[in-house]
Amino acid sequence: MPPEAARKPLGIFGGTFDPVHFGHLRLAEEAVDVLDLAGVRWIPAGRPALRDAPRAGPRQRLEMVRLAIAGNPRFELDPAEVETSEPSYTVPTLERLRRPDACGPEMPLALLVGFDAFARLEEWHRWERLFELAHLAVAHRPGHAIDPERLSPGLAAAFRRRLRREPGRLAAPAGSIVTFALTPLDISATRIRALLAAGASPRYLLPEAALAHIHQHRFYTET
Ligand code: ATP
């Protein structure tokens, strides 16, 4: 068997993670099993382009992810988007990973996104280029049922054309869409921030280490 046939895809998981929570962690953990990934590289956005400025700073969000994934050999942390002052766009990040000194051109890459994020894909910088660089692995998220009827016509057409229906590991480097179900966890960073702002407890919605970091630095409680 040629070595490339044995090569497992690498999951790429970007997000604001303001803060990271168990919805994110289960998405990444279950993706490894369902999609037979080599692992997941977490890439917190420094300056996310499509939303209001995050409440916690880039390095603080990076640190919360570091604490949350510590000890899981399936996960690794990529600080590159946090270490630049450029806006965070996924296409340049994937182009960086495609360089020979990183993953190279052949390794299958699977960009992990929830359906709510996927539904806004056309707003992403050079979104069609994404499919030349990676597969899109779209996760179910409570309240965001995977339904092409809910997509804009251009994205729905791309979804139907690229949707991979046959089982088995992603072997090509890029270009397909796969969907996957995971344990439904109706958790959002918005809800966690709201609980903290109200003086209520978000405990058991996110890892204790991340919550301790939030309390230590008083994130999300001050207006
Ligand atoms: P916010 O509430 O601040 O918008 P969020 O909880 O949606 O944040 P993000 O960092 O924006 O978290 O999400 C990163 C990625 O994780 C996105 O692709 C999103 O769809 C996915 N995701 C977040 N929470 C869940 C969840 N509970 N179940 C499935 N996917 C999720």
PDB file of C-alpha atoms and ligand atoms in Angstrom:
ATOM      1  CA  MET A   1       0.000   0.000   0.000  1.00  0.00           C
ATOM      2  CA  PRO A   2       1.477   3.407  -0.929  1.00  0.00           C
ATOM      3  CA  PRO A   3       2.226   5.517   2.117  1.00  0.00           C
ATOM      4  CA  GLU A   4      -0.297   8.161   1.084  1.00  0.00           C
ATOM      5  CA  ALA A   5      -3.099   5.574   1.211  1.00  0.00           C
ATOM      6  CA  ALA A   6      -2.307   4.988   4.854  1.00  0.00           C
ATOM      7  CA  ARG A   7      -2.177   8.667   5.643  1.00  0.00           C
ATOM      8  CA  LYS A   8      -4.944   9.808   7.920  1.00  0.00           C
ATOM      9  CA  PRO A   9      -6.451  13.249   7.464  1.00  0.00           C
ATOM     10  CA  LEU A  10      -5.569  15.999   9.890  1.00  0.00           C
ATOM     11  CA  GLY A  11      -8.490  17.907  11.407  1.00  0.00           C
ATOM     12  CA  ILE A  12      -8.208  21.685  11.493  1.00  0.00           C
ATOM     13  CA  PHE A  13     -10.409  23.447  14.008  1.00  0.00           C
ATOM     14  CA  GLY A  14     -10.580  27.229  13.983  1.00  0.00           C
ATOM     15  CA  GLY A  15     -12.811  29.345  16.141  1.00  0.00           C
ATOM     16  CA  THR A  16     -12.986  32.331  18.412  1.00  0.00           C
ATOM     17  CA  PHE A  17     -13.163  30.167  21.544  1.00  0.00           C
ATOM     18  CA  ASP A  18     -14.352  33.104  23.683  1.00  0.00           C
ATOM     19  CA  PRO A  19     -14.286  30.916  25.780  1.00  0.00           C
ATOM     20  CA  VAL A  20     -13.658  27.315  24.698  1.00  0.00           C
ATOM     21  CA  HIS A  21     -16.362  24.926  25.973  1.00  0.00           C
ATOM     22  CA  PHE A  22     -17.426  21.280  25.925  1.00  0.00           C
ATOM     23  CA  GLY A  23     -19.335  21.744  22.634  1.00  0.00           C
ATOM     24  CA  HIS A  24     -15.997  22.502  20.958  1.00  0.00           C
ATOM     25  CA  LEU A  25     -14.183  19.701  22.735  1.00  0.00           C
ATOM     26  CA  ARG A  26     -16.731  17.020  21.875  1.00  0.00           C
ATOM     27  CA  LEU A  27     -16.854  18.207  18.260  1.00  0.00           C
ATOM     28  CA  ALA A  28     -13.093  17.743  17.917  1.00  0.00           C
ATOM     29  CA  GLU A  29     -12.949  14.504  19.920  1.00  0.00           C
ATOM     30  CA  GLU A  30     -15.819  12.854  18.043  1.00  0.00           C
ATOM     31  CA  ALA A  31     -14.473  14.057  14.685  1.00  0.00           C
ATOM     32  CA  VAL A  32     -11.276  12.077  15.282  1.00  0.00           C
ATOM     33  CA  ASP A  33     -13.263   8.851  15.682  1.00  0.00           C
ATOM     34  CA  VAL A  34     -15.944   9.424  13.055  1.00  0.00           C
ATOM     35  CA  LEU A  35     -13.603  10.740  10.354  1.00  0.00           C
ATOM     36  CA  ASP A  36     -10.613   8.583  11.326  1.00  0.00           C
ATOM     37  CA  LEU A  37      -8.379  11.617  11.747  1.00  0.00           C
ATOM     38  CA  ALA A  38      -4.726  11.603  12.750  1.00  0.00           C
ATOM     39  CA  GLY A  39      -5.615  14.346  15.239  1.00  0.00           C
ATOM     40  CA  VAL A  40      -6.963  17.862  15.455  1.00  0.00           C
ATOM     41  CA  ARG A  41      -4.986  21.074  15.228  1.00  0.00           C
ATOM     42  CA  TRP A  42      -6.762  23.848  17.121  1.00  0.00           C
ATOM     43  CA  ILE A  43      -6.238  27.320  15.643  1.00  0.00           C
ATOM     44  CA  PRO A  44      -7.802  30.096  17.748  1.00  0.00           C
ATOM     45  CA  ALA A  45      -8.545  33.201  15.689  1.00  0.00           C
ATOM     46  CA  GLY A  46      -6.570  36.286  16.650  1.00  0.00           C
ATOM     47  CA  ARG A  47      -8.861  38.877  15.107  1.00  0.00           C
ATOM     48  CA  PRO A  48     -11.934  37.055  13.750  1.00  0.00           C
ATOM     49  CA  ALA A  49     -13.194  38.866  10.676  1.00  0.00           C
ATOM     50  CA  LEU A  50     -16.909  38.122  10.739  1.00  0.00           C
ATOM     51  CA  ARG A  51     -17.991  39.031  14.232  1.00  0.00           C
ATOM     52  CA  ASP A  52     -17.685  41.639  16.968  1.00  0.00           C
ATOM     53  CA  ALA A  53     -14.324  41.798  18.714  1.00  0.00           C
ATOM     54  CA  PRO A  54     -14.043  38.933  21.208  1.00  0.00           C
ATOM     55  CA  ARG A  55     -14.345  39.833  24.889  1.00  0.00           C
ATOM     56  CA  ALA A  56     -11.151  38.042  25.930  1.00  0.00           C
ATOM     57  CA  GLY A  57      -7.870  38.908  24.217  1.00  0.00           C
ATOM     58  CA  PRO A  58      -6.232  36.588  21.677  1.00  0.00           C
ATOM     59  CA  ARG A  59      -3.557  35.315  24.051  1.00  0.00           C
ATOM     60  CA  GLN A  60      -6.102  34.715  26.785  1.00  0.00           C
ATOM     61  CA  ARG A  61      -8.305  32.681  24.433  1.00  0.00           C
ATOM     62  CA  LEU A  62      -5.234  30.765  23.269  1.00  0.00           C
ATOM     63  CA  GLU A  63      -4.349  30.053  26.890  1.00  0.00           C
ATOM     64  CA  MET A  64      -7.869  28.831  27.674  1.00  0.00           C
ATOM     65  CA  VAL A  65      -7.680  26.422  24.724  1.00  0.00           C
ATOM     66  CA  ARG A  66      -4.235  25.284  25.856  1.00  0.00           C
ATOM     67  CA  LEU A  67      -5.597  24.524  29.312  1.00  0.00           C
ATOM     68  CA  ALA A  68      -8.702  22.829  27.898  1.00  0.00           C
ATOM     69  CA  ILE A  69      -6.861  20.439  25.571  1.00  0.00           C
ATOM     70  CA  ALA A  70      -3.861  19.743  27.826  1.00  0.00           C
ATOM     71  CA  GLY A  71      -3.149  16.040  28.167  1.00  0.00           C
ATOM     72  CA  ASN A  72      -5.126  14.953  25.098  1.00  0.00           C
ATOM     73  CA  PRO A  73      -2.623  13.389  22.678  1.00  0.00           C
ATOM     74  CA  ARG A  74      -5.099  13.744  19.806  1.00  0.00           C
ATOM     75  CA  PHE A  75      -5.002  17.526  20.010  1.00  0.00           C
ATOM     76  CA  GLU A  76      -2.375  20.133  19.233  1.00  0.00           C
ATOM     77  CA  LEU A  77      -2.459  23.912  19.453  1.00  0.00           C
ATOM     78  CA  ASP A  78      -1.437  26.256  16.651  1.00  0.00           C
ATOM     79  CA  PRO A  79      -0.833  29.813  17.879  1.00  0.00           C
ATOM     80  CA  ALA A  80      -0.093  31.328  14.440  1.00  0.00           C
ATOM     81  CA  GLU A  81      -3.310  33.350  14.036  1.00  0.00           C
ATOM     82  CA  VAL A  82      -2.925  34.768  17.533  1.00  0.00           C
ATOM     83  CA  GLU A  83       0.689  35.734  16.938  1.00  0.00           C
ATOM     84  CA  THR A  84      -0.049  38.031  14.011  1.00  0.00           C
ATOM     85  CA  SER A  85      -1.894  41.324  13.970  1.00  0.00           C
ATOM     86  CA  GLU A  86      -3.438  40.454  10.594  1.00  0.00           C
ATOM     87  CA  PRO A  87      -7.166  39.655  10.532  1.00  0.00           C
ATOM     88  CA  SER A  88      -7.780  35.915  10.839  1.00  0.00           C
ATOM     89  CA  TYR A  89      -8.772  34.360   7.542  1.00  0.00           C
ATOM     90  CA  THR A  90      -8.857  30.616   7.025  1.00  0.00           C
ATOM     91  CA  VAL A  91      -7.533  30.550   3.443  1.00  0.00           C
ATOM     92  CA  PRO A  92      -4.091  32.033   4.300  1.00  0.00           C
ATOM     93  CA  THR A  93      -3.933  29.740   7.329  1.00  0.00           C
ATOM     94  CA  LEU A  94      -4.541  26.681   5.149  1.00  0.00           C
ATOM     95  CA  GLU A  95      -2.068  27.955   2.546  1.00  0.00           C
ATOM     96  CA  ARG A  96       0.515  28.121   5.319  1.00  0.00           C
ATOM     97  CA  LEU A  97      -0.280  24.539   6.321  1.00  0.00           C
ATOM     98  CA  ARG A  98       0.103  23.442   2.696  1.00  0.00           C
ATOM     99  CA  ARG A  99       3.724  24.581   2.552  1.00  0.00           C
ATOM    100  CA  PRO A 100       6.326  21.800   2.271  1.00  0.00           C
ATOM    101  CA  ASP A 101       7.735  22.644   5.708  1.00  0.00           C
ATOM    102  CA  ALA A 102       4.267  22.156   7.252  1.00  0.00           C
ATOM    103  CA  CYS A 103       1.772  19.491   6.095  1.00  0.00           C
ATOM    104  CA  GLY A 104       2.658  19.749   2.409  1.00  0.00           C
ATOM    105  CA  PRO A 105       0.288  19.511  -0.559  1.00  0.00           C
ATOM    106  CA  GLU A 106      -0.766  15.869  -0.267  1.00  0.00           C
ATOM    107  CA  MET A 107      -1.960  15.360   3.278  1.00  0.00           C
ATOM    108  CA  PRO A 108      -5.763  15.274   3.526  1.00  0.00           C
ATOM    109  CA  LEU A 109      -6.950  18.185   5.645  1.00  0.00           C
ATOM    110  CA  ALA A 110     -10.468  18.359   7.119  1.00  0.00           C
ATOM    111  CA  LEU A 111     -11.648  21.747   8.266  1.00  0.00           C
ATOM    112  CA  LEU A 112     -14.078  21.179  11.135  1.00  0.00           C
ATOM    113  CA  VAL A 113     -17.061  23.542  11.364  1.00  0.00           C
ATOM    114  CA  GLY A 114     -20.496  23.510  12.937  1.00  0.00           C
ATOM    115  CA  PHE A 115     -23.407  23.943  10.547  1.00  0.00           C
ATOM    116  CA  ASP A 116     -24.050  27.481  11.847  1.00  0.00           C
ATOM    117  CA  ALA A 117     -20.536  28.479  10.774  1.00  0.00           C
ATOM    118  CA  PHE A 118     -20.795  26.573   7.490  1.00  0.00           C
ATOM    119  CA  ALA A 119     -24.059  28.366   6.622  1.00  0.00           C
ATOM    120  CA  ARG A 120     -22.093  31.641   6.522  1.00  0.00           C
ATOM    121  CA  LEU A 121     -19.264  30.261   4.395  1.00  0.00           C
ATOM    122  CA  GLU A 122     -19.931  32.592   1.466  1.00  0.00           C
ATOM    123  CA  GLU A 123     -18.988  35.525   3.719  1.00  0.00           C
ATOM    124  CA  TRP A 124     -15.529  34.060   4.269  1.00  0.00           C
ATOM    125  CA  HIS A 125     -12.554  35.580   2.475  1.00  0.00           C
ATOM    126  CA  ARG A 126     -12.085  33.679  -0.862  1.00  0.00           C
ATOM    127  CA  TRP A 127     -14.422  30.917   0.313  1.00  0.00           C
ATOM    128  CA  GLU A 128     -14.297  28.830  -2.871  1.00  0.00           C
ATOM    129  CA  ARG A 129     -10.528  28.499  -2.507  1.00  0.00           C
ATOM    130  CA  LEU A 130     -11.158  26.611   0.756  1.00  0.00           C
ATOM    131  CA  PHE A 131     -12.114  23.524  -1.241  1.00  0.00           C
ATOM    132  CA  GLU A 132      -8.770  23.525  -3.052  1.00  0.00           C
ATOM    133  CA  LEU A 133      -7.027  23.412   0.312  1.00  0.00           C
ATOM    134  CA  ALA A 134      -9.161  21.196   2.549  1.00  0.00           C
ATOM    135  CA  HIS A 135     -12.289  19.142   2.944  1.00  0.00           C
ATOM    136  CA  LEU A 136     -15.102  20.667   4.952  1.00  0.00           C
ATOM    137  CA  ALA A 137     -16.361  18.448   7.769  1.00  0.00           C
ATOM    138  CA  VAL A 138     -19.666  19.904   8.912  1.00  0.00           C
ATOM    139  CA  ALA A 139     -20.938  19.007  12.372  1.00  0.00           C
ATOM    140  CA  HIS A 140     -24.497  18.971  13.599  1.00  0.00           C
ATOM    141  CA  ARG A 141     -25.191  21.626  16.215  1.00  0.00           C
ATOM    142  CA  PRO A 142     -28.385  21.871  18.276  1.00  0.00           C
ATOM    143  CA  GLY A 143     -30.654  24.504  16.742  1.00  0.00           C
ATOM    144  CA  HIS A 144     -28.827  24.335  13.400  1.00  0.00           C
ATOM    145  CA  ALA A 145     -30.052  21.196  11.652  1.00  0.00           C
ATOM    146  CA  ILE A 146     -28.029  20.336   8.561  1.00  0.00           C
ATOM    147  CA  ASP A 147     -30.371  21.231   5.736  1.00  0.00           C
ATOM    148  CA  PRO A 148     -29.234  22.532   2.335  1.00  0.00           C
ATOM    149  CA  GLU A 149     -32.598  24.311   2.023  1.00  0.00           C
ATOM    150  CA  ARG A 150     -31.356  26.718   4.673  1.00  0.00           C
ATOM    151  CA  LEU A 151     -28.316  27.692   2.613  1.00  0.00           C
ATOM    152  CA  SER A 152     -28.027  30.451   0.027  1.00  0.00           C
ATOM    153  CA  PRO A 153     -28.323  29.129  -3.559  1.00  0.00           C
ATOM    154  CA  GLY A 154     -24.579  29.316  -4.292  1.00  0.00           C
ATOM    155  CA  LEU A 155     -23.591  27.517  -1.124  1.00  0.00           C
ATOM    156  CA  ALA A 156     -26.401  24.961  -1.451  1.00  0.00           C
ATOM    157  CA  ALA A 157     -25.144  24.127  -4.959  1.00  0.00           C
ATOM    158  CA  ALA A 158     -21.581  23.681  -3.662  1.00  0.00           C
ATOM    159  CA  PHE A 159     -22.910  21.565  -0.797  1.00  0.00           C
ATOM    160  CA  ARG A 160     -24.835  19.226  -3.113  1.00  0.00           C
ATOM    161  CA  ARG A 161     -22.011  18.960  -5.609  1.00  0.00           C
ATOM    162  CA  ARG A 162     -19.306  18.246  -3.073  1.00  0.00           C
ATOM    163  CA  LEU A 163     -21.206  16.176  -0.523  1.00  0.00           C
ATOM    164  CA  ARG A 164     -19.498  12.834  -0.091  1.00  0.00           C
ATOM    165  CA  ARG A 165     -21.954  10.028   0.501  1.00  0.00           C
ATOM    166  CA  GLU A 166     -19.683   6.991   0.415  1.00  0.00           C
ATOM    167  CA  PRO A 167     -18.207   5.886   3.751  1.00  0.00           C
ATOM    168  CA  GLY A 168     -14.495   5.538   4.412  1.00  0.00           C
ATOM    169  CA  ARG A 169     -11.584   7.751   5.166  1.00  0.00           C
ATOM    170  CA  LEU A 170     -10.998  10.968   3.224  1.00  0.00           C
ATOM    171  CA  ALA A 171      -8.037  10.058   1.028  1.00  0.00           C
ATOM    172  CA  ALA A 172      -7.789  12.985  -1.407  1.00  0.00           C
ATOM    173  CA  PRO A 173      -6.097  16.114  -0.064  1.00  0.00           C
ATOM    174  CA  ALA A 174      -9.162  18.376  -0.372  1.00  0.00           C
ATOM    175  CA  GLY A 175     -12.444  19.148  -2.115  1.00  0.00           C
ATOM    176  CA  SER A 176     -15.268  17.226  -0.415  1.00  0.00           C
ATOM    177  CA  ILE A 177     -17.905  18.017   2.158  1.00  0.00           C
ATOM    178  CA  VAL A 178     -18.756  15.457   4.804  1.00  0.00           C
ATOM    179  CA  THR A 179     -21.288  15.842   7.562  1.00  0.00           C
ATOM    180  CA  PHE A 180     -21.177  14.178  10.932  1.00  0.00           C
ATOM    181  CA  ALA A 181     -23.386  13.896  13.977  1.00  0.00           C
ATOM    182  CA  LEU A 182     -22.055  14.293  17.482  1.00  0.00           C
ATOM    183  CA  THR A 183     -23.485  14.149  20.963  1.00  0.00           C
ATOM    184  CA  PRO A 184     -25.801  17.181  20.909  1.00  0.00           C
ATOM    185  CA  LEU A 185     -24.582  19.756  23.400  1.00  0.00           C
ATOM    186  CA  ASP A 186     -26.506  23.005  23.320  1.00  0.00           C
ATOM    187  CA  ILE A 187     -23.611  25.052  24.675  1.00  0.00           C
ATOM    188  CA  SER A 188     -22.376  28.335  23.266  1.00  0.00           C
ATOM    189  CA  ALA A 189     -19.704  30.797  24.301  1.00  0.00           C
ATOM    190  CA  THR A 190     -22.395  33.495  24.167  1.00  0.00           C
ATOM    191  CA  ARG A 191     -24.381  31.675  26.853  1.00  0.00           C
ATOM    192  CA  ILE A 192     -21.305  31.213  29.047  1.00  0.00           C
ATOM    193  CA  ARG A 193     -20.448  34.920  28.782  1.00  0.00           C
ATOM    194  CA  ALA A 194     -24.048  35.824  29.655  1.00  0.00           C
ATOM    195  CA  LEU A 195     -24.037  33.581  32.719  1.00  0.00           C
ATOM    196  CA  LEU A 196     -20.790  35.114  33.969  1.00  0.00           C
ATOM    197  CA  ALA A 197     -22.020  38.658  33.318  1.00  0.00           C
ATOM    198  CA  ALA A 198     -25.144  37.866  35.351  1.00  0.00           C
ATOM    199  CA  GLY A 199     -23.087  36.459  38.226  1.00  0.00           C
ATOM    200  CA  ALA A 200     -24.400  32.939  37.524  1.00  0.00           C
ATOM    201  CA  SER A 201     -22.318  29.782  37.209  1.00  0.00           C
ATOM    202  CA  PRO A 202     -21.259  28.276  33.861  1.00  0.00           C
ATOM    203  CA  ARG A 203     -19.658  25.344  35.660  1.00  0.00           C
ATOM    204  CA  TYR A 204     -19.903  21.992  33.799  1.00  0.00           C
ATOM    205  CA  LEU A 205     -20.321  23.785  30.458  1.00  0.00           C
ATOM    206  CA  LEU A 206     -16.564  24.138  30.034  1.00  0.00           C
ATOM    207  CA  PRO A 207     -13.412  22.585  31.529  1.00  0.00           C
ATOM    208  CA  GLU A 208     -12.614  23.523  35.109  1.00  0.00           C
ATOM    209  CA  ALA A 209      -9.142  24.734  34.132  1.00  0.00           C
ATOM    210  CA  ALA A 210     -10.581  27.189  31.613  1.00  0.00           C
ATOM    211  CA  LEU A 211     -13.158  28.400  34.130  1.00  0.00           C
ATOM    212  CA  ALA A 212     -10.480  28.877  36.795  1.00  0.00           C
ATOM    213  CA  HIS A 213      -8.514  30.992  34.314  1.00  0.00           C
ATOM    214  CA  ILE A 214     -11.634  33.077  33.640  1.00  0.00           C
ATOM    215  CA  HIS A 215     -12.197  33.672  37.365  1.00  0.00           C
ATOM    216  CA  GLN A 216      -8.550  34.440  37.974  1.00  0.00           C
ATOM    217  CA  HIS A 217      -8.507  37.140  35.298  1.00  0.00           C
ATOM    218  CA  ARG A 218     -12.114  38.267  35.797  1.00  0.00           C
ATOM    219  CA  PHE A 219     -13.059  37.796  32.148  1.00  0.00           C
ATOM    220  CA  TYR A 220     -16.646  38.403  31.059  1.00  0.00           C
ATOM    221  CA  THR A 221     -17.803  39.870  34.351  1.00  0.00           C
ATOM    222  CA  GLU A 222     -16.786  43.472  33.815  1.00  0.00           C
ATOM    223  CA  THR A 223     -18.573  45.627  31.261  1.00  0.00           C
TER     224      THR A 223
HETATM  225  P1  ATP B   1     -20.290  32.425  20.209  1.00  0.00           P
HETATM  226  O1  ATP B   1     -21.458  32.003  21.041  1.00  0.00           O
HETATM  227  O2  ATP B   1     -19.400  33.457  20.857  1.00  0.00           O
HETATM  228  O3  ATP B   1     -20.673  32.783  18.781  1.00  0.00           O
HETATM  229  P2  ATP B   1     -19.549  29.611  19.746  1.00  0.00           P
HETATM  230  O4  ATP B   1     -19.963  28.888  20.979  1.00  0.00           O
HETATM  231  O5  ATP B   1     -20.420  29.475  18.530  1.00  0.00           O
HETATM  232  O6  ATP B   1     -19.292  31.160  20.077  1.00  0.00           O
HETATM  233  P3  ATP B   1     -17.098  29.560  18.196  1.00  0.00           P
HETATM  234  O7  ATP B   1     -15.730  29.704  18.750  1.00  0.00           O
HETATM  235  O8  ATP B   1     -17.679  30.676  17.421  1.00  0.00           O
HETATM  236  O9  ATP B   1     -18.072  29.176  19.443  1.00  0.00           O
HETATM  237  O10 ATP B   1     -17.218  28.200  17.379  1.00  0.00           O
HETATM  238  C1  ATP B   1     -16.133  27.547  16.761  1.00  0.00           C
HETATM  239  C2  ATP B   1     -16.705  26.390  15.972  1.00  0.00           C
HETATM  240  O11 ATP B   1     -17.326  25.432  16.841  1.00  0.00           O
HETATM  241  C3  ATP B   1     -17.794  26.780  14.958  1.00  0.00           C
HETATM  242  O12 ATP B   1     -17.566  26.034  13.770  1.00  0.00           O
HETATM  243  C4  ATP B   1     -19.084  26.357  15.634  1.00  0.00           C
HETATM  244  O13 ATP B   1     -20.075  26.011  14.699  1.00  0.00           O
HETATM  245  C5  ATP B   1     -18.643  25.141  16.425  1.00  0.00           C
HETATM  246  N1  ATP B   1     -19.436  24.934  17.645  1.00  0.00           N
HETATM  247  C6  ATP B   1     -19.467  25.739  18.726  1.00  0.00           C
HETATM  248  N2  ATP B   1     -20.257  25.249  19.679  1.00  0.00           N
HETATM  249  C7  ATP B   1     -20.774  24.080  19.201  1.00  0.00           C
HETATM  250  C8  ATP B   1     -21.687  23.105  19.732  1.00  0.00           C
HETATM  251  N3  ATP B   1     -22.238  23.249  20.950  1.00  0.00           N
HETATM  252  N4  ATP B   1     -21.986  22.026  18.948  1.00  0.00           N
HETATM  253  C9  ATP B   1     -21.427  21.899  17.709  1.00  0.00           C
HETATM  254  N5  ATP B   1     -20.575  22.803  17.151  1.00  0.00           N
HETATM  255  C10 ATP B   1     -20.237  23.870  17.888  1.00  0.00           C
END
